[in-house]
Coordinates of C-alpha atoms and ligand atoms in Angstrom, one line a residue:
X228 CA -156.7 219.4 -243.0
X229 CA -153.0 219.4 -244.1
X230 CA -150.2 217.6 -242.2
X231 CA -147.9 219.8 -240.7
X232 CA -144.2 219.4 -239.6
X233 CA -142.7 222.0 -237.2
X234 CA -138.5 221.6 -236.2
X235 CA -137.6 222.3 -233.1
X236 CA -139.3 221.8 -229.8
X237 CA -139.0 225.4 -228.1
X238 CA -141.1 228.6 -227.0
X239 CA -141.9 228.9 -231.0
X240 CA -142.4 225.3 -231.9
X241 CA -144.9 224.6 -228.8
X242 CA -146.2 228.2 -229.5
X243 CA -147.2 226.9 -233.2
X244 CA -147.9 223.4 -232.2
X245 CA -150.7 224.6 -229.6
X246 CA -152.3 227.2 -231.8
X247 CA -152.7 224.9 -234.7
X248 CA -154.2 221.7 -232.4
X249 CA -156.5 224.6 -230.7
X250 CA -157.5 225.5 -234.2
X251 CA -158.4 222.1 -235.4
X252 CA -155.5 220.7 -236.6
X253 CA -154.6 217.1 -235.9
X254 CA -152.0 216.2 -238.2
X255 CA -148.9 218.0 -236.4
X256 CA -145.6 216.3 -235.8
X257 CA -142.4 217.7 -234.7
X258 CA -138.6 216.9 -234.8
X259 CA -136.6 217.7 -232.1
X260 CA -132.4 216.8 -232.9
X261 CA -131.4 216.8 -228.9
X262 CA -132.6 214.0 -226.6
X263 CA -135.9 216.3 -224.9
X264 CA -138.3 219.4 -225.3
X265 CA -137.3 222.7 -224.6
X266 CA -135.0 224.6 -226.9
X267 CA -132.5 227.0 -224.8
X268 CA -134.0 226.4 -222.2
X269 CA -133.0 223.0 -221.9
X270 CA -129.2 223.3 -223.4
X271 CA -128.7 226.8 -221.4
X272 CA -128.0 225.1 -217.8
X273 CA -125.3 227.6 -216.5
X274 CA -125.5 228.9 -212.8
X275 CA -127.6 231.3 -212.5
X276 CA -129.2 231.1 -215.9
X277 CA -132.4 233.2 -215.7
X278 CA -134.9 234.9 -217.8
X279 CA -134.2 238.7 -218.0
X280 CA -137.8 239.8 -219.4
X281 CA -139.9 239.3 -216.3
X282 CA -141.7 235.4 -216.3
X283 CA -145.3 237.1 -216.1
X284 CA -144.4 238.3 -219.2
X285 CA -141.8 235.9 -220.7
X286 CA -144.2 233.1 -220.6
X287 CA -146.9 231.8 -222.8
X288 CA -150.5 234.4 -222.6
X289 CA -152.2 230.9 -223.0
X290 CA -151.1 229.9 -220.2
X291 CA -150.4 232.1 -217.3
X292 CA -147.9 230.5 -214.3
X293 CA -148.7 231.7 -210.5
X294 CA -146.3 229.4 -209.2
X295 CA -143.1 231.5 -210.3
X296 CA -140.4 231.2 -207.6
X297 CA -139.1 234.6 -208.5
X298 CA -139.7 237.8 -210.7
X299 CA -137.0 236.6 -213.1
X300 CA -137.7 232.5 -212.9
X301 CA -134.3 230.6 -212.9
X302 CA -134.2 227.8 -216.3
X303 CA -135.1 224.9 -214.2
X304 CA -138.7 226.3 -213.6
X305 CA -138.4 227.5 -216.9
X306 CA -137.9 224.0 -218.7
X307 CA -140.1 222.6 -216.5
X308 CA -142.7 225.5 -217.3
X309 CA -142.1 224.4 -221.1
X310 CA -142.7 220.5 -220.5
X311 CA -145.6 220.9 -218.3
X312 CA -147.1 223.1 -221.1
X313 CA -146.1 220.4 -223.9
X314 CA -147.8 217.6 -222.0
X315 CA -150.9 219.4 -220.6
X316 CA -151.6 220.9 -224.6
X317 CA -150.8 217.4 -226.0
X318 CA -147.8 218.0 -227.6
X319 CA -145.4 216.1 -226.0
X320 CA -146.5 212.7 -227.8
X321 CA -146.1 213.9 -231.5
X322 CA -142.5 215.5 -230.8
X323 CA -139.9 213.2 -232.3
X324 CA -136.5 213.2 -230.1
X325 CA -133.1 212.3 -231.7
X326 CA -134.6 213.5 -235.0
X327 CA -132.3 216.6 -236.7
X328 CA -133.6 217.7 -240.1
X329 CA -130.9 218.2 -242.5
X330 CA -132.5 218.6 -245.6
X331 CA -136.4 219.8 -247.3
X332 CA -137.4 219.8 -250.4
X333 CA -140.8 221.3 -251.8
X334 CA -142.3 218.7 -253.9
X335 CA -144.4 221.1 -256.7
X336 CA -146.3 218.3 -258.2
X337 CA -147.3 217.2 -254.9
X338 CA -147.3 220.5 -253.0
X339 CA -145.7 218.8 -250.3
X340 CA -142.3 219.1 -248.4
X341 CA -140.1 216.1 -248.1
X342 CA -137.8 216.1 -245.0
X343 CA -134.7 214.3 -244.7
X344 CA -133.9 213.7 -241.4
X345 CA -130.2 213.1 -240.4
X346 CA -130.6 209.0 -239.4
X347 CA -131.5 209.1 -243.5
X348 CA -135.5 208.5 -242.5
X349 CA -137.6 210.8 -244.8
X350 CA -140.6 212.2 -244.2
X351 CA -143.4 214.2 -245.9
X352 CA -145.9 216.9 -245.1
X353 CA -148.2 219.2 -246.5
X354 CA -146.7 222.2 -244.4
X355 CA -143.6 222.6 -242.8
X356 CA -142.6 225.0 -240.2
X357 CA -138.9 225.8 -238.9
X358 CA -138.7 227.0 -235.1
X359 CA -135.0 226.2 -234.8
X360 CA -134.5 229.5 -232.7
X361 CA -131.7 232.5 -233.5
X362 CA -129.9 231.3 -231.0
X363 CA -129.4 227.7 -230.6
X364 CA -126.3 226.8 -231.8
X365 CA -123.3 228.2 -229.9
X366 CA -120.2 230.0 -231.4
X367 CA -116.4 229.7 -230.7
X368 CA -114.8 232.6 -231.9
X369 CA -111.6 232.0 -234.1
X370 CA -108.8 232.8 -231.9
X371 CA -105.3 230.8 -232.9
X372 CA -104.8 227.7 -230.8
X373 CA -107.9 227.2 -229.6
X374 CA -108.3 223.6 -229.6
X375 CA -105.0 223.4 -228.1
X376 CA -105.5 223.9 -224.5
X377 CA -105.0 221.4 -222.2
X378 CA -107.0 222.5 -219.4
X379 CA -110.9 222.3 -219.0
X380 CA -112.6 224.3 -221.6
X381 CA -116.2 224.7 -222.7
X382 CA -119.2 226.9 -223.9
X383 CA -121.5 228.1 -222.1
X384 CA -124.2 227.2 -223.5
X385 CA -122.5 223.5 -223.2
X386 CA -122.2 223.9 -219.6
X387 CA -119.6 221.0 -218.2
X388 CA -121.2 220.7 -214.9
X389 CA -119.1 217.3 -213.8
X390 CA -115.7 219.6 -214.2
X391 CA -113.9 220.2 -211.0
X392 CA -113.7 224.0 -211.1
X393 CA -113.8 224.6 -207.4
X394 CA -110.4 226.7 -206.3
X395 CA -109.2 226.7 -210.1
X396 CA -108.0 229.6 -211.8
X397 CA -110.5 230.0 -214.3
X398 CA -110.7 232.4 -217.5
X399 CA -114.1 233.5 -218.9
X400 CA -114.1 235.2 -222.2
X401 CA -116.8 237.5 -223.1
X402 CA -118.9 239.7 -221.0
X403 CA -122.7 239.2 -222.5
X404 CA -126.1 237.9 -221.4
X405 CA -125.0 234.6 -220.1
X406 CA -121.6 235.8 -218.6
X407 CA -122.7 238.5 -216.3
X408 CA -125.5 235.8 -215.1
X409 CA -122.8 232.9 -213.9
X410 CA -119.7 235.5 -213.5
X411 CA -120.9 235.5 -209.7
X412 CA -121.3 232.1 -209.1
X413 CA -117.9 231.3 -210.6
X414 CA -116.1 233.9 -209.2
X415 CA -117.3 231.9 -205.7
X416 CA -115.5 229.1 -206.2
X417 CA -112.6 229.8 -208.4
X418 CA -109.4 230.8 -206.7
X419 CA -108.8 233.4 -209.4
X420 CA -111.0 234.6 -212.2
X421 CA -110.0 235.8 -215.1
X422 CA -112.5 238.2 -217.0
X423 CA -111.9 238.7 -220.6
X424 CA -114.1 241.2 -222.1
X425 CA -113.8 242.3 -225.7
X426 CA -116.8 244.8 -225.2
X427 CA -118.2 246.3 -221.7
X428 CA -122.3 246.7 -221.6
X429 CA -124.4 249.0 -220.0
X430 CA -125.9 247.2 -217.1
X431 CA -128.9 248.1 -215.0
X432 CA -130.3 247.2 -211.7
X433 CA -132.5 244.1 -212.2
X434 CA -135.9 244.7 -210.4
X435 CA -135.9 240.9 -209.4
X436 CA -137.4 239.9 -206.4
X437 CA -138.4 236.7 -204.6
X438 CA -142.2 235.7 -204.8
X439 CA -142.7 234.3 -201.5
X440 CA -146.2 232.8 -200.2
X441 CA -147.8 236.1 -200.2
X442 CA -147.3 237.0 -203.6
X443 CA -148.2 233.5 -205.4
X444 CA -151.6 233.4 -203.2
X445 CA -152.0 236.8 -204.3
X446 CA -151.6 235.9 -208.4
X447 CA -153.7 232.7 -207.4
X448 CA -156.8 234.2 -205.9
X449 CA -156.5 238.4 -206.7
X450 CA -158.6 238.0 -210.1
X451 CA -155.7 239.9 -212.4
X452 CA -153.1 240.6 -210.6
X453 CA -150.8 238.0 -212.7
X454 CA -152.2 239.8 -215.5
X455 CA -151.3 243.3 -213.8
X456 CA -147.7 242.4 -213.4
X457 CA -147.4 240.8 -216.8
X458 CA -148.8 243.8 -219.0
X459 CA -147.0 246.5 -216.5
X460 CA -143.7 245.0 -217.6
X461 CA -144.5 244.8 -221.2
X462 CA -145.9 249.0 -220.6
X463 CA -142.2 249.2 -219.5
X464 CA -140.4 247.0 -222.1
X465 CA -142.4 248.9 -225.0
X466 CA -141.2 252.0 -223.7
X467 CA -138.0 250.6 -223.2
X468 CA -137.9 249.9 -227.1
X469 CA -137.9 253.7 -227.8
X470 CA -134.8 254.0 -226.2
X471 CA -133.1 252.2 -229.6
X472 CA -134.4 254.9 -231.6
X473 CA -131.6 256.9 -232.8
X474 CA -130.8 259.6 -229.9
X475 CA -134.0 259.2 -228.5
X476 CA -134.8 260.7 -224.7
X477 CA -135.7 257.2 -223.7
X478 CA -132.2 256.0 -224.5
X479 CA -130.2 259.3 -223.1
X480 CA -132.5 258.2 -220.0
X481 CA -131.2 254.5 -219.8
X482 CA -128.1 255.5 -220.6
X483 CA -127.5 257.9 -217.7
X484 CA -129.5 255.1 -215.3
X485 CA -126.9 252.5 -216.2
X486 CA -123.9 254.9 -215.9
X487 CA -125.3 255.5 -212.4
X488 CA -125.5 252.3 -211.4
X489 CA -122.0 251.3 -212.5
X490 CA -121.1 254.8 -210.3
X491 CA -122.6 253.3 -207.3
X492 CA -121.5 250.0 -207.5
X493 CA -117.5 250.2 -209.2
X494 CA -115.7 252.4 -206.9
X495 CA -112.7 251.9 -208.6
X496 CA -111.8 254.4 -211.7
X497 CA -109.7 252.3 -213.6
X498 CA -111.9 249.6 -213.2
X499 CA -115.1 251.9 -214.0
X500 CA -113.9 253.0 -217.2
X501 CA -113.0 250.0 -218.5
X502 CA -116.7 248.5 -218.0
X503 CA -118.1 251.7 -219.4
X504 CA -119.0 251.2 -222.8
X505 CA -118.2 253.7 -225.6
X506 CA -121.2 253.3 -227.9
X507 CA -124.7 254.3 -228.1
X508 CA -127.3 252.7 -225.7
X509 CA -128.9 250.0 -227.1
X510 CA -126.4 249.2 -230.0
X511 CA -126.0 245.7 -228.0
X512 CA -128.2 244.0 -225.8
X513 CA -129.0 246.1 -222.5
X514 CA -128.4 243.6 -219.6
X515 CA -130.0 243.7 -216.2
X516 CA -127.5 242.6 -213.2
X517 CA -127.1 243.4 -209.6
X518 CA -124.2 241.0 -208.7
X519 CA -122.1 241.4 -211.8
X520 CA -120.6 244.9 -210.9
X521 CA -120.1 243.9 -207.3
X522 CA -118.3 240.5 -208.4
X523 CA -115.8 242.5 -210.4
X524 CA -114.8 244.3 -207.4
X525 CA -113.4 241.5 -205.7
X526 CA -109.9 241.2 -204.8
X527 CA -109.7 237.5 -206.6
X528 CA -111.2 238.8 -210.1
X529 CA -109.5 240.4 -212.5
X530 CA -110.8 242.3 -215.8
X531 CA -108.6 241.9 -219.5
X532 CA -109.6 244.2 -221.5
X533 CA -107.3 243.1 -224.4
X534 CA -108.4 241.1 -227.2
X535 CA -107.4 237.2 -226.6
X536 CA -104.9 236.8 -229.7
X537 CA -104.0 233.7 -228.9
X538 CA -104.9 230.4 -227.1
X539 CA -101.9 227.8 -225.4
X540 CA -101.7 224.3 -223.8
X541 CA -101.8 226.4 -220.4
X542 CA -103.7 229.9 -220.8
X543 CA -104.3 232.8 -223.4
X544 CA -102.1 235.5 -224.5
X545 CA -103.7 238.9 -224.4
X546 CA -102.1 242.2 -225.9
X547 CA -98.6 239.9 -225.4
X548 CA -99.6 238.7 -221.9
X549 CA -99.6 235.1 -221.0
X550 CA -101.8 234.4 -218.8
X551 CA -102.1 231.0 -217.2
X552 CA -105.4 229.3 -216.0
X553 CA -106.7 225.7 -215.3
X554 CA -110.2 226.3 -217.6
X555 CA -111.5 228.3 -219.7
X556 CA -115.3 229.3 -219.9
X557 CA -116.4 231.2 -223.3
X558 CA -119.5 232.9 -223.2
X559 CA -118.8 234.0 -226.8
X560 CA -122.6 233.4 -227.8
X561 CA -124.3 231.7 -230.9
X562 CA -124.0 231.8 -234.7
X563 CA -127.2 233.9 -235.3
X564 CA -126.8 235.4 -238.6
X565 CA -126.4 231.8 -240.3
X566 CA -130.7 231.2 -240.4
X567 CA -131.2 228.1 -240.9
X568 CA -128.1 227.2 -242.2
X569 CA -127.6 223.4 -240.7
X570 CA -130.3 222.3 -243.3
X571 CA -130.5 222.5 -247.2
X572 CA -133.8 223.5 -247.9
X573 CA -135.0 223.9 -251.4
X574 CA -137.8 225.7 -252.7
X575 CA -139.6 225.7 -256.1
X576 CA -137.7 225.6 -259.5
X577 CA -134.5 224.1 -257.2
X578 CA -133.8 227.3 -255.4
X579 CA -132.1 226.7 -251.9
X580 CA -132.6 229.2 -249.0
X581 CA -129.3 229.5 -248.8
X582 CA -128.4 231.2 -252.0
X583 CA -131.8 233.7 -251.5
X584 CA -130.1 234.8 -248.0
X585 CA -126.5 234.6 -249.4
X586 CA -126.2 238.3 -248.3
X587 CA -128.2 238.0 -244.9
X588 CA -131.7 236.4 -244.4
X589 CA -134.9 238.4 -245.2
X590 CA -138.3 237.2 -244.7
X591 CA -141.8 238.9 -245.1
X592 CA -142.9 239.3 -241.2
X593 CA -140.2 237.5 -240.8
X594 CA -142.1 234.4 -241.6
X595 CA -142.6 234.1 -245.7
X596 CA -139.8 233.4 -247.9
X597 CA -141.1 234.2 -252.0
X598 CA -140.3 230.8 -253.7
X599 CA -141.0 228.8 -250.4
X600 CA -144.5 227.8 -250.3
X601 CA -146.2 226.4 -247.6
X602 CA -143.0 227.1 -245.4
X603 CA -143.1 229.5 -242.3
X604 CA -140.5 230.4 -240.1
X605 CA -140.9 231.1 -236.8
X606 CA -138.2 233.4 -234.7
X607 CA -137.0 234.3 -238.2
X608 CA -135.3 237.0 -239.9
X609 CA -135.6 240.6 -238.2
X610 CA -137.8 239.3 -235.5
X611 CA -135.3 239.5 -232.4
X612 CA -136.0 242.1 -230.0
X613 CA -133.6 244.7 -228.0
X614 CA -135.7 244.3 -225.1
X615 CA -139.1 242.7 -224.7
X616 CA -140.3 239.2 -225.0
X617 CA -139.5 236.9 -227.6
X618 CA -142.8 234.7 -226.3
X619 CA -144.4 237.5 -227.4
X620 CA -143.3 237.6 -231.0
X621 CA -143.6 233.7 -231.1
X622 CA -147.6 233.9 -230.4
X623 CA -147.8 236.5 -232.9
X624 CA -146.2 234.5 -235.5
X625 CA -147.9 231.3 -234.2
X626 CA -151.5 233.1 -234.5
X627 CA -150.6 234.4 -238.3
X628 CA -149.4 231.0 -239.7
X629 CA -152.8 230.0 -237.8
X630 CA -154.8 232.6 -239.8
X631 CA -153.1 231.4 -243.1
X632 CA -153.8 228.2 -242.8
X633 CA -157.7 228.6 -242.2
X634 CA -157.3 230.9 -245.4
X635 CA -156.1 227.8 -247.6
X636 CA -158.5 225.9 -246.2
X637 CA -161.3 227.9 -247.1
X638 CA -160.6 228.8 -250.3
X639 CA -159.2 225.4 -250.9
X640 CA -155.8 226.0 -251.7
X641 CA -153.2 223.6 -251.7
X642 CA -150.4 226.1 -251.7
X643 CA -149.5 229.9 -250.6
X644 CA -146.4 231.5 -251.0
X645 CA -145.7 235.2 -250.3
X646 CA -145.2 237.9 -253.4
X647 CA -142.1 238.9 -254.3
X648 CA -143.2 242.3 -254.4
X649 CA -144.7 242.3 -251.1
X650 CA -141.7 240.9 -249.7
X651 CA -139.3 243.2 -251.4
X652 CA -141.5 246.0 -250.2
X653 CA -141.2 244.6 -246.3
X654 CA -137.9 244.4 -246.7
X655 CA -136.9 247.6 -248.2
X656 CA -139.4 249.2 -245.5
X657 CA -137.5 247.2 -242.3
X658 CA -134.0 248.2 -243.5
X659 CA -135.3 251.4 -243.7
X660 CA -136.2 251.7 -240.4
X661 CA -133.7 249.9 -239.0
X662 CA -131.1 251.9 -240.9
X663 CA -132.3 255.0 -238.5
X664 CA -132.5 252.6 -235.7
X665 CA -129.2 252.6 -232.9
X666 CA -128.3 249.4 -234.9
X667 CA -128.1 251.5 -237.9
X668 CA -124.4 252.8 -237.0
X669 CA -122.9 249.9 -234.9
X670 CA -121.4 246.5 -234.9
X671 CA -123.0 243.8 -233.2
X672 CA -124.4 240.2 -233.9
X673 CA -127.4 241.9 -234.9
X674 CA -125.7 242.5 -238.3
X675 CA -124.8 240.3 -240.8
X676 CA -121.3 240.6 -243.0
X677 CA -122.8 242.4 -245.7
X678 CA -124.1 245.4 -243.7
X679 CA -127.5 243.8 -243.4
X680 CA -129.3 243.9 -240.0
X681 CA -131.0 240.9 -239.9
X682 CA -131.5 240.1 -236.6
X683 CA -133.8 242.8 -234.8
X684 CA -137.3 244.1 -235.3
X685 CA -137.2 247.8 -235.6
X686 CA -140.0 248.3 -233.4
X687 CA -141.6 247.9 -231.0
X688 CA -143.7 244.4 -230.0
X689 CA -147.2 245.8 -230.3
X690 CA -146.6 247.3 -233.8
X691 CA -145.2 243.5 -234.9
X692 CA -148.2 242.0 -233.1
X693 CA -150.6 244.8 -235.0
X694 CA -149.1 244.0 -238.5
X695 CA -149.1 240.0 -238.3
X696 CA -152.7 240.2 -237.3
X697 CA -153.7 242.0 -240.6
X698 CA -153.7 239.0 -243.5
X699 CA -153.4 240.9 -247.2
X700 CA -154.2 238.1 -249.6
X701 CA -153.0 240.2 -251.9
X702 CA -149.4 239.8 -250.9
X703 CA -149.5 236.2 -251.5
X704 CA -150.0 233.7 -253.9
X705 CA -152.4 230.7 -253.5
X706 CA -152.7 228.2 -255.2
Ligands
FAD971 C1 -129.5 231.8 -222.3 C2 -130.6 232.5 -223.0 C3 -131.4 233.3 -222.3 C4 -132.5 234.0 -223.0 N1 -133.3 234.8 -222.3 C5 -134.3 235.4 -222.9 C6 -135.2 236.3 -222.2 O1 -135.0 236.5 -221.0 N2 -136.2 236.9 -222.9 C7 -136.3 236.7 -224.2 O2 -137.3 237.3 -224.8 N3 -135.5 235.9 -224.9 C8 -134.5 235.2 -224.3 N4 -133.7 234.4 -225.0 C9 -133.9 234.3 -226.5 C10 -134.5 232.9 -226.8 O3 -133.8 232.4 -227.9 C11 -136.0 233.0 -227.1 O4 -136.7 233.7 -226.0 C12 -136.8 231.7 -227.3 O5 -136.6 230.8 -226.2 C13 -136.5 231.1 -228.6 O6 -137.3 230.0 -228.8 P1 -137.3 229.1 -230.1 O7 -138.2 228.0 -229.9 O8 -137.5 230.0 -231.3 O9 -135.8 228.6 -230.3 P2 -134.9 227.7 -229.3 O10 -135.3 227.8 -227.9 O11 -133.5 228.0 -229.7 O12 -135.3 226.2 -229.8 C14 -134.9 225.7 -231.1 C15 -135.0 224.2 -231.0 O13 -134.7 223.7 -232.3 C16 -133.9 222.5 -232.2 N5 -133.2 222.4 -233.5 C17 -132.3 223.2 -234.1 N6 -132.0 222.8 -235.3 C18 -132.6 221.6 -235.5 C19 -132.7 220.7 -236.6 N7 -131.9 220.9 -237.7 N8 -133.5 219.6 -236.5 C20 -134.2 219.4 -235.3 N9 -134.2 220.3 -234.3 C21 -133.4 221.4 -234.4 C22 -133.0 222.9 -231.1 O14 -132.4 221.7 -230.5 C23 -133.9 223.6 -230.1 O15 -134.5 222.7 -229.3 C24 -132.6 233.8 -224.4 C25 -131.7 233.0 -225.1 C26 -130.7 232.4 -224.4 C27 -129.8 231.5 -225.2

């Protein structure tokens, strides 16, 4: 049995870990840079920091939960969801805290990867696995002065919960995912919020709802009713993922449902059109709120829908406005068209990933790099989803790298590596796609500097789930 070495210590690395130690595997070890298991989960610890694909469904298949304390479970169940799974699977002893993997090299003589780990330990394995997520590593975005403000500042993701932000004036820039989740809970203690929003988003209601005694008994001892819930929200989220088809029905629908909902809720004209967004559903993430609209309504919360040009000791300066606050919160997101880029990895004949994704990452089922043997990648390249569950994706990918590895070990092969033709042709097919996808004609993070989309799948999650199920040996090389 190869030794295998999986980064990270997320949904995708505890998704690989278990499949592989269900399937046989005992070698498995995994390096973890922060402190403890559990990915986003565990950095994201903003108020009100939710799932927004329903837990039934945004959990592990493996391992169904009845104990959910709500449709759309908050991050502490979630972590704690994560660690219980990593202990009860036998995971949580071969993760290695503290450890961040800078560097791996594939070692052709030996067919093995050597990691370099940041404390200047190496280690070796036979295959190596990165689960480092799309979006783990937060993003400041480059406004002038930024590290000159004197007040409290910091990311969201890098939530400074000992900061005394209680009748503050506080700013928050950016109006995505994470915002309109603690925009609410801010706006109740600040004595003046500041809302800075570069782009608005179509928002609809968020079917949420509390599961109180009844419903838990009922997912505990109504044989599939769990079940019932989780596969009626994936029905919805795979229709849902029609709606990002160029001027599809499904998207003129959503559109004119989130339209409505900002109608019903944003009485204000003024104020309605500037959270109405201009662009075609789906181009960025649809978000499901029922608080944010009302929040923005209230007398103490203020909208800027100017660009922040500038940062100062005591505020930011918007469209020549000065506006002074005591902190400042940015929900600007991550860096997630950089793959992989905190570690030099280095494939055969000395060629570093870097240089193959210099104009965007690509990878075959967004797994296999050509020239990367033995190396997978889980959450990779053009595996993000407009809407559904990434959990989802992550078994998929954990069951393929599964059904590899049995491959090499019945043949006997000590390497595999993906065509370059194959990959080339799952490339050319994806962009394809995509190109006549929403994304196709649209900025977002979704798209990398060179035109590239390299974030999103350009499907739906069934078709991904169908087409990493099928293993041609034909598109790979083994050795
Ligand atoms: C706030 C938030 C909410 C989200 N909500 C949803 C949702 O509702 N539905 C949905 O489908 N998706 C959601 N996502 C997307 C989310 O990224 C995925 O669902 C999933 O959690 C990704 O898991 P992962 O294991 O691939 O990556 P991550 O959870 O990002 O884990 C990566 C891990 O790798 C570690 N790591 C990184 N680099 C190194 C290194 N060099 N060495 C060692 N360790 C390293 C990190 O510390 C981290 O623990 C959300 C994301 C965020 C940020």
């Amino acid at each position: 049995m190869p030794s295998i070495g999986i980064i990270g210590s997320g949904f995708g690395a505890l998704a690989v870990a278990i499949t592989l130690l269900e399937d046989g595997h005992d070698d498995i070890r995994l390096w973890e840079r922060s402190d403890s298991i559990g990915g986003v989960w565990r950095d994201n610890t903003y108020p009100g920091a939710a799932c927004d694909v329903p837990s039934a469904l945004y959990s592990f298949s493996f391992e169904p939960f009845t104990g959910w304390a709500s449709r759309y479970a908050h991050q502490p169940q979630i972590l704690t969801y994560l660690r219980r799974t990593a202990a009860k699977y036998g995971v949580t002893p071969r993760v290695r805290t503290g450890a961040t993997v800078v560097a791996a090299t594939f070692d052709e003589a030996r067919s093995q990867w050597e990691v370099g780990l940041a404390d200047g330990t190496v280690d070796r394995v036979d295959v190596l696995v990165s689960a480092v997520g799309q979006l783990s590593d937060p993003a400041l975005p480059a406004i002038p002065g930024i590290d000159r403000f004197r007040g409290i500042a910091f990311h969201s993701a890098r939530w400074d919960h000992s900061a005394p932000l209680s009748g503050k004036r506080i700013a928050v820039v950016g109006t995505g995912a994470s915002a309109i989740q603690f925009i609410p809970h801010l706006a109740d203690r600040a004595s003046e919020l500041l809302v800075f929003q570069r782009t608005p988003s179509y928002i609809l209601p968020r079917p949420d709802q509390r599961y109180g005694r009844l419903y838990r008994g009922a997912f505990r001892n109504v044989p599939g009713a769990l079940q019932r819930e989780r596969e009626t929200f994936w029905s919805i989220a795979e229709q849902f993922s029609r709606g990002l088809d160029d001027d599809s029905r499904a998207g003129r629908i959503i559109r004119a449902l989130a339209l409505t909902h900002l109608r019903l809720r944003v009485r204000d004209r003024a104020l309605r059109e500037a959270l109405t967004p201009d662009y075609p559903v789906g181009c960025r993430r649809i978000l499901f709120a029922n608080s944010f609209y009302p929040t923005m309504t209230r007398p103490h919360v203020g909208l800027v829908t100017a660009a922040v040009g500038e940062v100062t000791e005591t505020g930011l300066v918007a469209d020549g406005v000065h506006h002074e606050v005591d902190a400042i919160v940015f929900a600007t997101g991550f860096d997630a068209q950089n793959f992989l880029s905190s570690m030099r990895i280095e494939g055969t004949g000395s060629r570093l990933l870097a240089d193959a994704w210099a104009d965007g990452a690509r990878a075959h089922l967004g797994m296999h790099v050509p020239g990367f043997p033995n190396f997978f990648v889980a959450y990779g390249p053009n595996t993000n989803l407009g809407g559904g569950s990434i959990v989802y994706m992550l078994e998929a990918q954990a069951r393929h790298i599964r059904d590899v590895l049995r491959r090499m070990r019945d043949g006997g092969h000590r390497s595999v590596a993906v065509t370059r033709e194959a990959a080339d042709r799952f490339d050319h097919a994806v962009q394809h796609r995509l190109e006549r996808s929403v994304w196709g004609h649209c900025e977002s993070w979704y798209r990398h500097p060179s035109g590239r989309i390299t974030s999103n799948w350009p499907g739906n999650t069934r078709t991904y789930a169908d087409a990493t199920a099928r293993l041609a040996p034909e598109e790979f090389s083994w050795t």
